[in-house]
Short mmCIF file of C-alpha atoms in Angstrom, two decimals:
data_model
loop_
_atom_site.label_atom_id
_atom_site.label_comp_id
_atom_site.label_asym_id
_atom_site.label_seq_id
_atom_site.Cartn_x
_atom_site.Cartn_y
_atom_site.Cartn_z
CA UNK R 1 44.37 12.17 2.20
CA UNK R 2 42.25 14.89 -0.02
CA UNK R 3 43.01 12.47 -2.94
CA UNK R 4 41.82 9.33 -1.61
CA UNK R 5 38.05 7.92 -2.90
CA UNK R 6 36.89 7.21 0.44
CA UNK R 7 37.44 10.85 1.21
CA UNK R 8 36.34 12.29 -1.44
CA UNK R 9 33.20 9.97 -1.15
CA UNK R 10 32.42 11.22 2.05
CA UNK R 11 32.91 14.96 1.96
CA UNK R 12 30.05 14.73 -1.42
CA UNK R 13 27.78 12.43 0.76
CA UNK R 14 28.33 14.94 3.73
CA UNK R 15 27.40 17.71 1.34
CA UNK R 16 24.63 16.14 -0.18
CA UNK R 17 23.20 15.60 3.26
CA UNK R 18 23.42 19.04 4.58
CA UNK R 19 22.05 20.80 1.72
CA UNK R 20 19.27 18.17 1.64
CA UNK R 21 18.52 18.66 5.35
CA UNK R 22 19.19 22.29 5.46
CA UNK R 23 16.47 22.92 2.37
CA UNK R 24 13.91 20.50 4.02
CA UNK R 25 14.27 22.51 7.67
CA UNK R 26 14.04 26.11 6.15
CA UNK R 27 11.09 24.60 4.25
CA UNK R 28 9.68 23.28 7.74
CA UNK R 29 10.53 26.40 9.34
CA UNK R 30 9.29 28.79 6.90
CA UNK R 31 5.87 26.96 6.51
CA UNK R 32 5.63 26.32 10.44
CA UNK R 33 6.64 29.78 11.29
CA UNK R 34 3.66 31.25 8.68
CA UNK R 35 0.97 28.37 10.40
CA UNK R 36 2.47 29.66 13.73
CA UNK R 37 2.00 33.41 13.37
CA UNK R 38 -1.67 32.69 11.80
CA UNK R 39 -2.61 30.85 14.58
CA UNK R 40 -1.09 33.33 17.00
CA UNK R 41 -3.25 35.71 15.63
CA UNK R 42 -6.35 33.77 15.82
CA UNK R 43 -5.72 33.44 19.30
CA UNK R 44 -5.71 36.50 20.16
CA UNK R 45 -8.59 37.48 18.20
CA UNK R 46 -10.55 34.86 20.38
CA UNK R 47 -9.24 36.29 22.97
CA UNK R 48 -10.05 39.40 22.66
CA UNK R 49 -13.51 38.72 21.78
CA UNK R 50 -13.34 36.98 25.15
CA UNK R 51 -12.55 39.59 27.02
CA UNK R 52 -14.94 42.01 25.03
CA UNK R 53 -17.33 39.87 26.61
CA UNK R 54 -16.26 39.67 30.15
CA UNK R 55 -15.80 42.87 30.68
CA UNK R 56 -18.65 44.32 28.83
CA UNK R 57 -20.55 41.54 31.24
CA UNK R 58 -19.40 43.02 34.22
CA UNK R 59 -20.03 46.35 32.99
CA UNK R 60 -23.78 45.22 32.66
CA UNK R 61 -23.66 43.68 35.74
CA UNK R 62 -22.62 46.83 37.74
CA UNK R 63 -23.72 49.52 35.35
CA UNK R 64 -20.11 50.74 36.19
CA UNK R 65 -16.33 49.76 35.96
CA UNK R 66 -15.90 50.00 39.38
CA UNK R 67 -13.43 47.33 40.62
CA UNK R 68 -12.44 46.17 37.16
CA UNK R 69 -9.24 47.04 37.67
CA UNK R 70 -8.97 43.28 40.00
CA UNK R 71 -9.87 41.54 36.57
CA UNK R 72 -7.97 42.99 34.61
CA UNK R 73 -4.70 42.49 36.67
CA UNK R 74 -5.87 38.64 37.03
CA UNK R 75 -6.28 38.03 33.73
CA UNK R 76 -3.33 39.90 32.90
CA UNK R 77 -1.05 37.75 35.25
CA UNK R 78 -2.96 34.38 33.77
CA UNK R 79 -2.75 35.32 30.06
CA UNK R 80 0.50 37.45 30.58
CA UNK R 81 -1.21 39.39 28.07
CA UNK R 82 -0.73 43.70 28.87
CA UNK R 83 -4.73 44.93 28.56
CA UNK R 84 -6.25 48.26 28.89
CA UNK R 85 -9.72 49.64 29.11
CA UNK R 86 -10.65 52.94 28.51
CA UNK R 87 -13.72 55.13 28.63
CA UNK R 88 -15.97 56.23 25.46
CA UNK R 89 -13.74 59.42 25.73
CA UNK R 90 -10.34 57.80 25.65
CA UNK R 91 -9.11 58.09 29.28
CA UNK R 92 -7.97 54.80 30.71
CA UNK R 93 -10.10 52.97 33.21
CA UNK R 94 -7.69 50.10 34.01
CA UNK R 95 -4.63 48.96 32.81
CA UNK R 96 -2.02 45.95 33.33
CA UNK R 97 0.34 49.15 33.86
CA UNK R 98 -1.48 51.14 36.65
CA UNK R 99 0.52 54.45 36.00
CA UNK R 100 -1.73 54.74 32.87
CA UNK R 101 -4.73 54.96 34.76
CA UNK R 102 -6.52 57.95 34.36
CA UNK R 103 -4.73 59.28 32.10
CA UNK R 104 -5.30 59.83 27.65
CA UNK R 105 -4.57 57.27 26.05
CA UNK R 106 -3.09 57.02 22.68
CA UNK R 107 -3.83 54.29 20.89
CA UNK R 108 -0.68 52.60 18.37
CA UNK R 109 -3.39 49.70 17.44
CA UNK R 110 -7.01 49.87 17.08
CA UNK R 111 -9.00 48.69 20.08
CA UNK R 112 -12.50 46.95 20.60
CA UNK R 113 -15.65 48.68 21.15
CA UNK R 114 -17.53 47.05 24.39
CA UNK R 115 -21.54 47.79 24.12
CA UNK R 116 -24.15 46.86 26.50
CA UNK R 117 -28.07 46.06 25.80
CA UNK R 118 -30.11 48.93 27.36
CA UNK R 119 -33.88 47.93 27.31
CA UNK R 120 -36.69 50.57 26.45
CA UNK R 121 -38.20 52.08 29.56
CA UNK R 122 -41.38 53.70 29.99
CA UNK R 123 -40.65 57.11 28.78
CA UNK R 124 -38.76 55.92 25.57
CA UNK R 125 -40.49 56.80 22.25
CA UNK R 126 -43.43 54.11 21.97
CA UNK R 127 -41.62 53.11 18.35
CA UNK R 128 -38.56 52.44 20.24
CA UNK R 129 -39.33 48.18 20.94
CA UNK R 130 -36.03 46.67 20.53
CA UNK R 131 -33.07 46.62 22.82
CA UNK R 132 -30.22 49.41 22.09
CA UNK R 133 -26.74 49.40 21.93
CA UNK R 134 -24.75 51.41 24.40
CA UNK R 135 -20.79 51.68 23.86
CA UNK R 136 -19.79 51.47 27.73
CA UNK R 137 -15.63 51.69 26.78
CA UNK R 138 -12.78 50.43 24.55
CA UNK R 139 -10.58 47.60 25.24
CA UNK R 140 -7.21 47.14 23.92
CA UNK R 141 -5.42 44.11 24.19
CA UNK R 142 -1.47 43.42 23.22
CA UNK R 143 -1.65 46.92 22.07
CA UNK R 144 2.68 46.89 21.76
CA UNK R 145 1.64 43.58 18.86
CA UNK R 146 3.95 41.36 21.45
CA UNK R 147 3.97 37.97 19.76
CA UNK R 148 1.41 35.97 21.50
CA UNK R 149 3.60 34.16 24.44
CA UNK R 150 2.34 30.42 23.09
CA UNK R 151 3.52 30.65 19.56
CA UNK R 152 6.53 32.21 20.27
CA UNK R 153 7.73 29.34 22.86
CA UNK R 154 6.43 26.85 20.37
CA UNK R 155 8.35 28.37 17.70
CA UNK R 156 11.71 27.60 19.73
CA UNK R 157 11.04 24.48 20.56
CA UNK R 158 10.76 23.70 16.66
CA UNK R 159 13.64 25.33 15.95
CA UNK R 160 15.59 23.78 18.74
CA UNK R 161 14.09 20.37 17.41
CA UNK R 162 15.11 20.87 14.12
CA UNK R 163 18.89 22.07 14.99
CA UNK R 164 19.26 18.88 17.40
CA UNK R 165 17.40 16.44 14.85
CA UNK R 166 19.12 18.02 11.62
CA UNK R 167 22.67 17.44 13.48
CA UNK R 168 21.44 14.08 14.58
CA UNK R 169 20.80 13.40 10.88
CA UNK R 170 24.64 14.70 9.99
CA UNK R 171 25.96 12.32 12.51
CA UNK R 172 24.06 9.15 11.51
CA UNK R 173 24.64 10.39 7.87
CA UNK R 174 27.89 10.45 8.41
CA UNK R 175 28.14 6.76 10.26
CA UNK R 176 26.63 5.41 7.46
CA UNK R 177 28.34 7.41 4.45
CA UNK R 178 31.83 6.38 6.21
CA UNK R 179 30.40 2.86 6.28
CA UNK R 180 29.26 3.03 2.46
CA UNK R 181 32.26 4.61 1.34
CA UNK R 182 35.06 2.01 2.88
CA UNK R 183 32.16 -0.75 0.93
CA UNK R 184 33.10 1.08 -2.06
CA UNK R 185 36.83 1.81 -1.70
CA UNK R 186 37.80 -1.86 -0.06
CA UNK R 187 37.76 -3.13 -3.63
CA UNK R 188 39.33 -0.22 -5.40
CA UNK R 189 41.84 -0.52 -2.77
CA UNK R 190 42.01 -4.41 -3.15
CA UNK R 191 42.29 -4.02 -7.27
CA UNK R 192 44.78 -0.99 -7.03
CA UNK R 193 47.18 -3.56 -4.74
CA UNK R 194 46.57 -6.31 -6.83
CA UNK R 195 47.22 -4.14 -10.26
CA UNK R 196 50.61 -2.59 -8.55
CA UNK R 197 52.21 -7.03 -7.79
CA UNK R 198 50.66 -7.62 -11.42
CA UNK R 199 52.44 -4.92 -13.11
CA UNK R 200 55.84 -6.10 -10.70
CA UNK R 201 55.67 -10.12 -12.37
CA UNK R 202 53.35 -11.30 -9.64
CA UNK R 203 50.65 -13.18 -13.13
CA UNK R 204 49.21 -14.96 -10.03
CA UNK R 205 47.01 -11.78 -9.02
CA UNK R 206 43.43 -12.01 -8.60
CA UNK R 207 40.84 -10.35 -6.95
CA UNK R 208 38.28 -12.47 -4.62
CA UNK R 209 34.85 -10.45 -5.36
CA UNK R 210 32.77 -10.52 -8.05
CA UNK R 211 29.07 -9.45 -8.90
CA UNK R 212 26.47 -7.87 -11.56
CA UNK R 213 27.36 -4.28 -10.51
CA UNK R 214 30.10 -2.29 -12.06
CA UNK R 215 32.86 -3.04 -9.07
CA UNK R 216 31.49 -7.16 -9.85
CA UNK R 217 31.72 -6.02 -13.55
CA UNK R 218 35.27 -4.52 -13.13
CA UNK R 219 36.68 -7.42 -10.91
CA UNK R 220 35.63 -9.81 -13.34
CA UNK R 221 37.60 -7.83 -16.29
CA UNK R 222 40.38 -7.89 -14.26
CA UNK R 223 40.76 -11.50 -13.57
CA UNK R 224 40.10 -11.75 -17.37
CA UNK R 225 42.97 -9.62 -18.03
CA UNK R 226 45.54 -11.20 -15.57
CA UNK R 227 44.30 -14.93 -17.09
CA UNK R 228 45.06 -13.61 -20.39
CA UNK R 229 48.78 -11.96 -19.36
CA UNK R 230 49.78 -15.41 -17.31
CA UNK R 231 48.52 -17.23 -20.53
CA UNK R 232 50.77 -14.74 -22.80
CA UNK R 233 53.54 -14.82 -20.12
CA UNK R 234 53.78 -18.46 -20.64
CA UNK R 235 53.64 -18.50 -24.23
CA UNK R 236 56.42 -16.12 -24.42
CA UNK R 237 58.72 -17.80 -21.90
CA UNK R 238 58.15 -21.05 -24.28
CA UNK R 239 58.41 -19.00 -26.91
CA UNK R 240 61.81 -17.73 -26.00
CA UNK R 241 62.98 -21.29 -25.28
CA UNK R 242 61.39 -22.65 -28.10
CA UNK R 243 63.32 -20.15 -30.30
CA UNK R 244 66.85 -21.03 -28.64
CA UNK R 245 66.36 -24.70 -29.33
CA UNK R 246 65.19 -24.33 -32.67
CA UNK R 247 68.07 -21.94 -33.72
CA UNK R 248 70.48 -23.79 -31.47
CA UNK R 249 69.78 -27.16 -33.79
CA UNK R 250 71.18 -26.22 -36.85
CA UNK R 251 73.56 -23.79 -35.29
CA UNK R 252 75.00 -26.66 -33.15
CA UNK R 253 74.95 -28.69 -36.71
CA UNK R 254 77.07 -25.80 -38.43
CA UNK R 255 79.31 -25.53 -35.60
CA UNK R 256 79.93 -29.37 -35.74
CA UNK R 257 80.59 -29.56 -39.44
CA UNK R 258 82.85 -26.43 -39.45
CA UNK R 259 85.16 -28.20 -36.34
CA UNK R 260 85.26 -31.22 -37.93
CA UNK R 261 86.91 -29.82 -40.98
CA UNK R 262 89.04 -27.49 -39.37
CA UNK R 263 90.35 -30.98 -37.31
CA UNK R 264 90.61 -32.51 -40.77
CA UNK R 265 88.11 -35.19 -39.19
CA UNK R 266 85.90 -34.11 -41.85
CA UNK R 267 86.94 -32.92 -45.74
CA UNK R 268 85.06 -29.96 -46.97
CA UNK R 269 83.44 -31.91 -49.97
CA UNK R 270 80.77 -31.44 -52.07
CA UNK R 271 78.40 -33.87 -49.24
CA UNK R 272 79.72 -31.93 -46.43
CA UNK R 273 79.10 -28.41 -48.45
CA UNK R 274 75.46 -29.65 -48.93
CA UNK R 275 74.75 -30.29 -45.42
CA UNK R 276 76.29 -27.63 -44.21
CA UNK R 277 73.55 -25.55 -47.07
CA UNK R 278 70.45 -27.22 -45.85
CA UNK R 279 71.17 -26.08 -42.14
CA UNK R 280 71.95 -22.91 -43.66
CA UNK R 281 68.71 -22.77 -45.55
CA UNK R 282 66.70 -24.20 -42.40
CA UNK R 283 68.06 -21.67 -39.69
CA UNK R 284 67.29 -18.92 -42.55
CA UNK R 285 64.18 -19.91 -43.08
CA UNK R 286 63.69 -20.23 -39.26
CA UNK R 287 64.96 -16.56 -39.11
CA UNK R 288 61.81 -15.25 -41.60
CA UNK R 289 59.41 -17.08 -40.22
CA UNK R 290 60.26 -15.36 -37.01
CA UNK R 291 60.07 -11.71 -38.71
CA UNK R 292 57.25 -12.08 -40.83
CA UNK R 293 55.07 -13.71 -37.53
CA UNK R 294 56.67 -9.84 -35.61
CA UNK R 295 55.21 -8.25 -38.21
CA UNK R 296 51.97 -9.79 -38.80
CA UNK R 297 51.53 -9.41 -34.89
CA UNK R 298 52.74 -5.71 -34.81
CA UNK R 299 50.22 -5.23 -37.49
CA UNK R 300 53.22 -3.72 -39.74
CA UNK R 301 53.25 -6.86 -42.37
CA UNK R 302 53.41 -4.76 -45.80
CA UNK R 303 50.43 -6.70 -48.33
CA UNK R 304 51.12 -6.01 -51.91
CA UNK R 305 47.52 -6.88 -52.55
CA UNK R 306 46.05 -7.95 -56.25
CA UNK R 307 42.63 -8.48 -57.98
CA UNK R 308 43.47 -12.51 -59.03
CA UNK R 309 41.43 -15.46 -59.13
CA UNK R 310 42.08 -17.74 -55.91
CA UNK R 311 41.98 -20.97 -58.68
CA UNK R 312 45.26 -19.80 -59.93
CA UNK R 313 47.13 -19.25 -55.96
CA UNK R 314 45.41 -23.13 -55.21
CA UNK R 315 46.82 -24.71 -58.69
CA UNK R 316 50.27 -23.27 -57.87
CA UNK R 317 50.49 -24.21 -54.50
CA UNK R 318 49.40 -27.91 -54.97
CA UNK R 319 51.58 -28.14 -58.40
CA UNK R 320 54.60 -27.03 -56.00
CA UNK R 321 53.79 -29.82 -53.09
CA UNK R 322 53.64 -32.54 -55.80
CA UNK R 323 57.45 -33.27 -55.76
CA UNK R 324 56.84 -33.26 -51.64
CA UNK R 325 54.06 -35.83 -51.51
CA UNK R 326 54.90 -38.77 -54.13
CA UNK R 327 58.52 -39.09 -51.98
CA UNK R 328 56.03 -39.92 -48.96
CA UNK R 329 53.47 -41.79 -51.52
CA UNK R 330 50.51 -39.39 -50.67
CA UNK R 331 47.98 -37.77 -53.07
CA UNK R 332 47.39 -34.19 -53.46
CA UNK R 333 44.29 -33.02 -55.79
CA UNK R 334 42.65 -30.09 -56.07
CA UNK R 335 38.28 -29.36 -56.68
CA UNK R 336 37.90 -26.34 -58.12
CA UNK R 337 34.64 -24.46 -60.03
CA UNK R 338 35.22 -23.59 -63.57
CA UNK R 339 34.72 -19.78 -62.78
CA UNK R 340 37.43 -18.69 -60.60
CA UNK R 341 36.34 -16.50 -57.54
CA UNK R 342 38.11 -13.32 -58.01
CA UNK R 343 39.41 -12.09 -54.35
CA UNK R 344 42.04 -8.87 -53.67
CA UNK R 345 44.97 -10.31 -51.68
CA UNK R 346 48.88 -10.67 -52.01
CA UNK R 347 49.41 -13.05 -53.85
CA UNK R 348 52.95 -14.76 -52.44
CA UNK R 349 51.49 -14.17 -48.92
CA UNK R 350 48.24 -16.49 -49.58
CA UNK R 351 50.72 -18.74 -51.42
CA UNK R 352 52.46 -19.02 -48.25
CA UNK R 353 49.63 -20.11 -46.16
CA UNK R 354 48.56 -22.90 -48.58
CA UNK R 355 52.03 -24.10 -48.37
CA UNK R 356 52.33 -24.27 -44.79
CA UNK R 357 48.85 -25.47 -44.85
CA UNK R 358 49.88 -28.04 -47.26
CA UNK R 359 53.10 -28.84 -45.52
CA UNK R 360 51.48 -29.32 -42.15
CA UNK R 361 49.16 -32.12 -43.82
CA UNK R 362 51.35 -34.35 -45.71
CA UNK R 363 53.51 -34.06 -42.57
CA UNK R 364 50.55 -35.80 -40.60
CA UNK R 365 49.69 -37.89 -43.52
CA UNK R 366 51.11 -41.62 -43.64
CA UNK R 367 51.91 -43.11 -46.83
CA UNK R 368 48.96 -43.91 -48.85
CA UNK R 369 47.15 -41.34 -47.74
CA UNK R 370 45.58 -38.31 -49.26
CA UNK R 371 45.29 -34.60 -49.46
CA UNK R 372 42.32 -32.61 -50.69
CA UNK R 373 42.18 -29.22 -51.44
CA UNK R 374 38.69 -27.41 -52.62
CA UNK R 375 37.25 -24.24 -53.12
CA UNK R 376 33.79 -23.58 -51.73
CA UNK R 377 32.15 -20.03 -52.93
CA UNK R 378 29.31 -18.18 -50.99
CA UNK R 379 27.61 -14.52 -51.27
CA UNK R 380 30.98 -12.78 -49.98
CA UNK R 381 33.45 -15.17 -49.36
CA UNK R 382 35.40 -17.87 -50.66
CA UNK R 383 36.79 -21.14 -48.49
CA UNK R 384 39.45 -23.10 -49.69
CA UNK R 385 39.66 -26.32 -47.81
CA UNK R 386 42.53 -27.83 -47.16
CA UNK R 387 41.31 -31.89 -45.98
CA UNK R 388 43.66 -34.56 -45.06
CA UNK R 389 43.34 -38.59 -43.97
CA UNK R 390 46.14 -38.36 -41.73
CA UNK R 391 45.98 -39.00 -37.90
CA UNK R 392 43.78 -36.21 -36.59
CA UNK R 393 43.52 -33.77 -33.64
CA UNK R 394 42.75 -34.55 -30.03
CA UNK R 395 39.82 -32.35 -29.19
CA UNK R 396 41.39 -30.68 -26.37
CA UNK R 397 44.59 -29.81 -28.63
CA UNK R 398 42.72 -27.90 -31.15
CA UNK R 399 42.39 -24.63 -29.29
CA UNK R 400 46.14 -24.58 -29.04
CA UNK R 401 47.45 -25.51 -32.78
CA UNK R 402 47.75 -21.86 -33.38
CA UNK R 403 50.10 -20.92 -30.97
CA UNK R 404 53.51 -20.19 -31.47
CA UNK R 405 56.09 -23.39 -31.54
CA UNK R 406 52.73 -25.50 -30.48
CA UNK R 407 53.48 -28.97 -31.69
CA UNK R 408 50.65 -31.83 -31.32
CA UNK R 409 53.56 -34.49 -30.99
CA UNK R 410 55.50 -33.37 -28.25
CA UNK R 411 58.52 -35.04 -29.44
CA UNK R 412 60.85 -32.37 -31.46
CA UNK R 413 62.03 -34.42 -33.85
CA UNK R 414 62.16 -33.02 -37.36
CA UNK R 415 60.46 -36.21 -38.68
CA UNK R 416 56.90 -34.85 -37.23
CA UNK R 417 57.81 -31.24 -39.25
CA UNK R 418 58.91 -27.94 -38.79
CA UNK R 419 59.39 -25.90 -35.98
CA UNK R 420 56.13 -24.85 -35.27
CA UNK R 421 55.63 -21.78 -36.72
CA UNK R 422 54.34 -22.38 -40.05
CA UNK R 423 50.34 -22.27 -38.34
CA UNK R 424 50.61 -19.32 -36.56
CA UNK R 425 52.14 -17.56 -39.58
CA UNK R 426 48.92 -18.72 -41.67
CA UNK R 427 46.50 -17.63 -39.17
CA UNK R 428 48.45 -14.21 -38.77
CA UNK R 429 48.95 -13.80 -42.71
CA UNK R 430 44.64 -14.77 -43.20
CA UNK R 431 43.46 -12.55 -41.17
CA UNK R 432 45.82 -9.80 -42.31
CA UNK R 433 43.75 -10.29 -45.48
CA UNK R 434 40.45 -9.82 -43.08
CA UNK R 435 39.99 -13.37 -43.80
CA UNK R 436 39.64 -16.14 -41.20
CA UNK R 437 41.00 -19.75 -40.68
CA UNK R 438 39.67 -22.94 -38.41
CA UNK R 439 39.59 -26.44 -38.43
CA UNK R 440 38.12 -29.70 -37.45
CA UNK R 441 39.30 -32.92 -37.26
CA UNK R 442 38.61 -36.27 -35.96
CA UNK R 443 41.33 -38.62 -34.26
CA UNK R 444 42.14 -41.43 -36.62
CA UNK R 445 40.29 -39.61 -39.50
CA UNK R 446 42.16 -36.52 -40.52
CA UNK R 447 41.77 -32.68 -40.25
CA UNK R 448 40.11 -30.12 -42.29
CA UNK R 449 41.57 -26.68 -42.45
CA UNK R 450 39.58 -24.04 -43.65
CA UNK R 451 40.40 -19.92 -44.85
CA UNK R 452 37.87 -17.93 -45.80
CA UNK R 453 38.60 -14.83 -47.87
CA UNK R 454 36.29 -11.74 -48.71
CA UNK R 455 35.52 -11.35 -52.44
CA UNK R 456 35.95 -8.92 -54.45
CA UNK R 457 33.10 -7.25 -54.80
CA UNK R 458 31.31 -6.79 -58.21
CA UNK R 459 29.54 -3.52 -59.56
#
């Protein structure tokens, strides 16, 4: 369970959350509690001037503090606030706690002067013309600095509101984290199923979603990648079939010949000896074709490579074909520049390609036809062209005349040539020489085949 992504998706969304809403409510709650306590001491500032006021009022009004002792107790039970008035000499007048009452008091906080206005009389000084200031008593109010009964309740309530809201968050948070994390898992889960029947055989797999984002992105790459192991699939299943029936031709041949002469249908002369060689020579040659095409593929083909010029590999391979195309009455020439484009490869291994290259044309070719082989240098590279009038390519064949035992003419008769190997080894063999082969053609026309080799380069 701990292992799964959707688990592991949702405990780090979970944890994101909570230290996201845990930082943003001690943030709230620090700053609120400081705006709180300021204005709880604001308040009680104004109200203590308030009360300065009243009760130095009533003092003025009576010219004693007779009877205060009803307004304080009032506005003690209104305010719930604990107040306490005392005399010029510190003895308490009135106080929310009547046992204090006439007692000393001793002040823990400072308290609040209360002053009347007494107006000059007659037998002041004559200099004396403005009102004076007489301190009638002191007035102390939350003298125990009891948090002021408004902020305090309003501070809960925050709190309370930010514990229900921040678990509110959590829970919706995690609603929609569960939600987002089954959006992202559903196709890991989908390619992880469909990756486990691929890897059993099952080259039908593919998964139904694709997009821009990296899921889309990694969808797509998989369908790319099962295409591509169906396609190979299939091409080795043919090529495994392809393989028996080429080896079982000349086997079956060899077999024949041998039973007929250990009958005594057949008398092991020089005619029968012959045959018997060119199957021999066939299903050997079938045999290397096979090994060098593993090797090229396992990238393990050994190149014995050589600075030469590429005029000499064309000349020898065209002077070699010549016995091969005047029995079928087709021409084979050569254009080639007077300076011959030096290029490193192996020299027998190039060779090779131009032969099958060569082969595979005059084996397309009808009589009276023609073969044309050129060399074209550039900056870097040299092409050697390999052009032939024969019957051409159908477009939609040409993607395929690479592949292994891939014969246009479907027939297998050894009168359309070889066994289908002899392009694939080219291609392999070119561009184990970082070199690179194509072609083009034209139904009724003829097909061009060209390699292109690096040159050597010059200091």
């Amino acid at each position: 369970m701990i292992h799964k992504l959707q688990f592991r998706l949702l405990i780090a969304f979970v944890l994101v959350i909570m230290v996201a809403i845990g930082t943003v409510s001690i943030f709230v709650y620090r700053n609120t509690g400081d705006q709180l306590q300021q204005f709880g001491r604001q308040a009680l500032q104004d109200q203590s001037a308030r009360y300065t006021y009243m009760f130095s009022s009533y003092y003025a009004s009576n010219l004693s503090w007779d009877g205060v002792q009803t307004g304080v107790d009032e506005l003690s039970r209104i305010d719930n606030q604990n107040i306490i008035i005392t005399g010029v000499d510190g003895v308490v007048i009135a106080s929310t706690d009547h046992s204090q009452v006439g007692k000393q008091y001793k002040a823990k906080t400072s308290g609040i002067p209360m002053y009347i206005r007494q107006i000059p009389t007659m037998g002041m000084s004559s200099q004396t013309t403005m009102p004076q200031q007489i301190q009638v008593g002191v007035l102390y109010t939350n003298p125990e600095n009891i948090p002021y009964p408004i902020t305090t309740g309003l501070a809960k309530t925050i709190t309370r509101f930010l514990i229900i809201g921040g678990l509110l968050a959590i829970g919706i948070a995690l609603i929609i984290t569960f939600w987002i994390s089954r959006r992202i898992s559903a196709p890991v889960r989908v390619l992880t199923n469909s990756a486990k029947q691929l890897g059993q055989g099952d080259f039908s797999q593919r998964v139904p979603f694709s997009g821009k984002g990296e899921i889309g992105e990694l969808g797509t790459a998989f369908n790319v990648m099962a295409d591509d192991l169906q396609h190979n699939e299939t091409l080795r299943r043919n090529m495994v079939a392809d393989t028996a029936h080429e080896l079982r031709t000349p086997l079956s041949n060899i077999r024949g010949y041998l039973e007929a002469i250990r009958d005594g249908v057949v008398q092991p002369d020089s005619n029968t000896i012959n045959s018997l060689y060119e199957e021999a020579v066939l299903l050997s040659r079938l045999v290397e074709d096979l090994q060098d095409l593993a090797l090229a593929e396992a990238g393990e083909l050994k190149l014995v490579k050589q600075t030469v010029g590429i005029n000499e590999v064309v000349n020898q391979s065209v002077t070699a074909i010549q016995p091969q195309a005047q029995a079928k009455s087709i021409s084979v020439t050569s254009s080639l520049p007077e300076s011959s484009p030096l290029v490193e490869i192996d020299f027998h291994r190039i060779l090779q390609v131009l032969h099958n290259l060569l082969d595979n044309a005059l084996a397309h070719t009808p009589a009276g036809g023609s073969v044309m082989v050129t060399l074209i240098p550039h900056f870097s590279t040299v092409d050697i062209a390999v052009e032939d009038t024969g019957e051409g390519i159908p477009v939609e064949e040409i993607p395929n005349i690479f592949e292994r035992f891939y014969r246009v003419d479907k027939s297998r008769t050894r009168a359309t040539g070889g066994h289908g190997l002899g392009l694939t080894i080219a291609k392999r063999l070119v561009e184990a020489h970082q070199g690179t082969i194509s072609v083009t053609s034209e139904v009724g026309k003829g097909s061009r085949f060209t390699v292109s080799l690096p040159l050597v380069e010059t200091k």
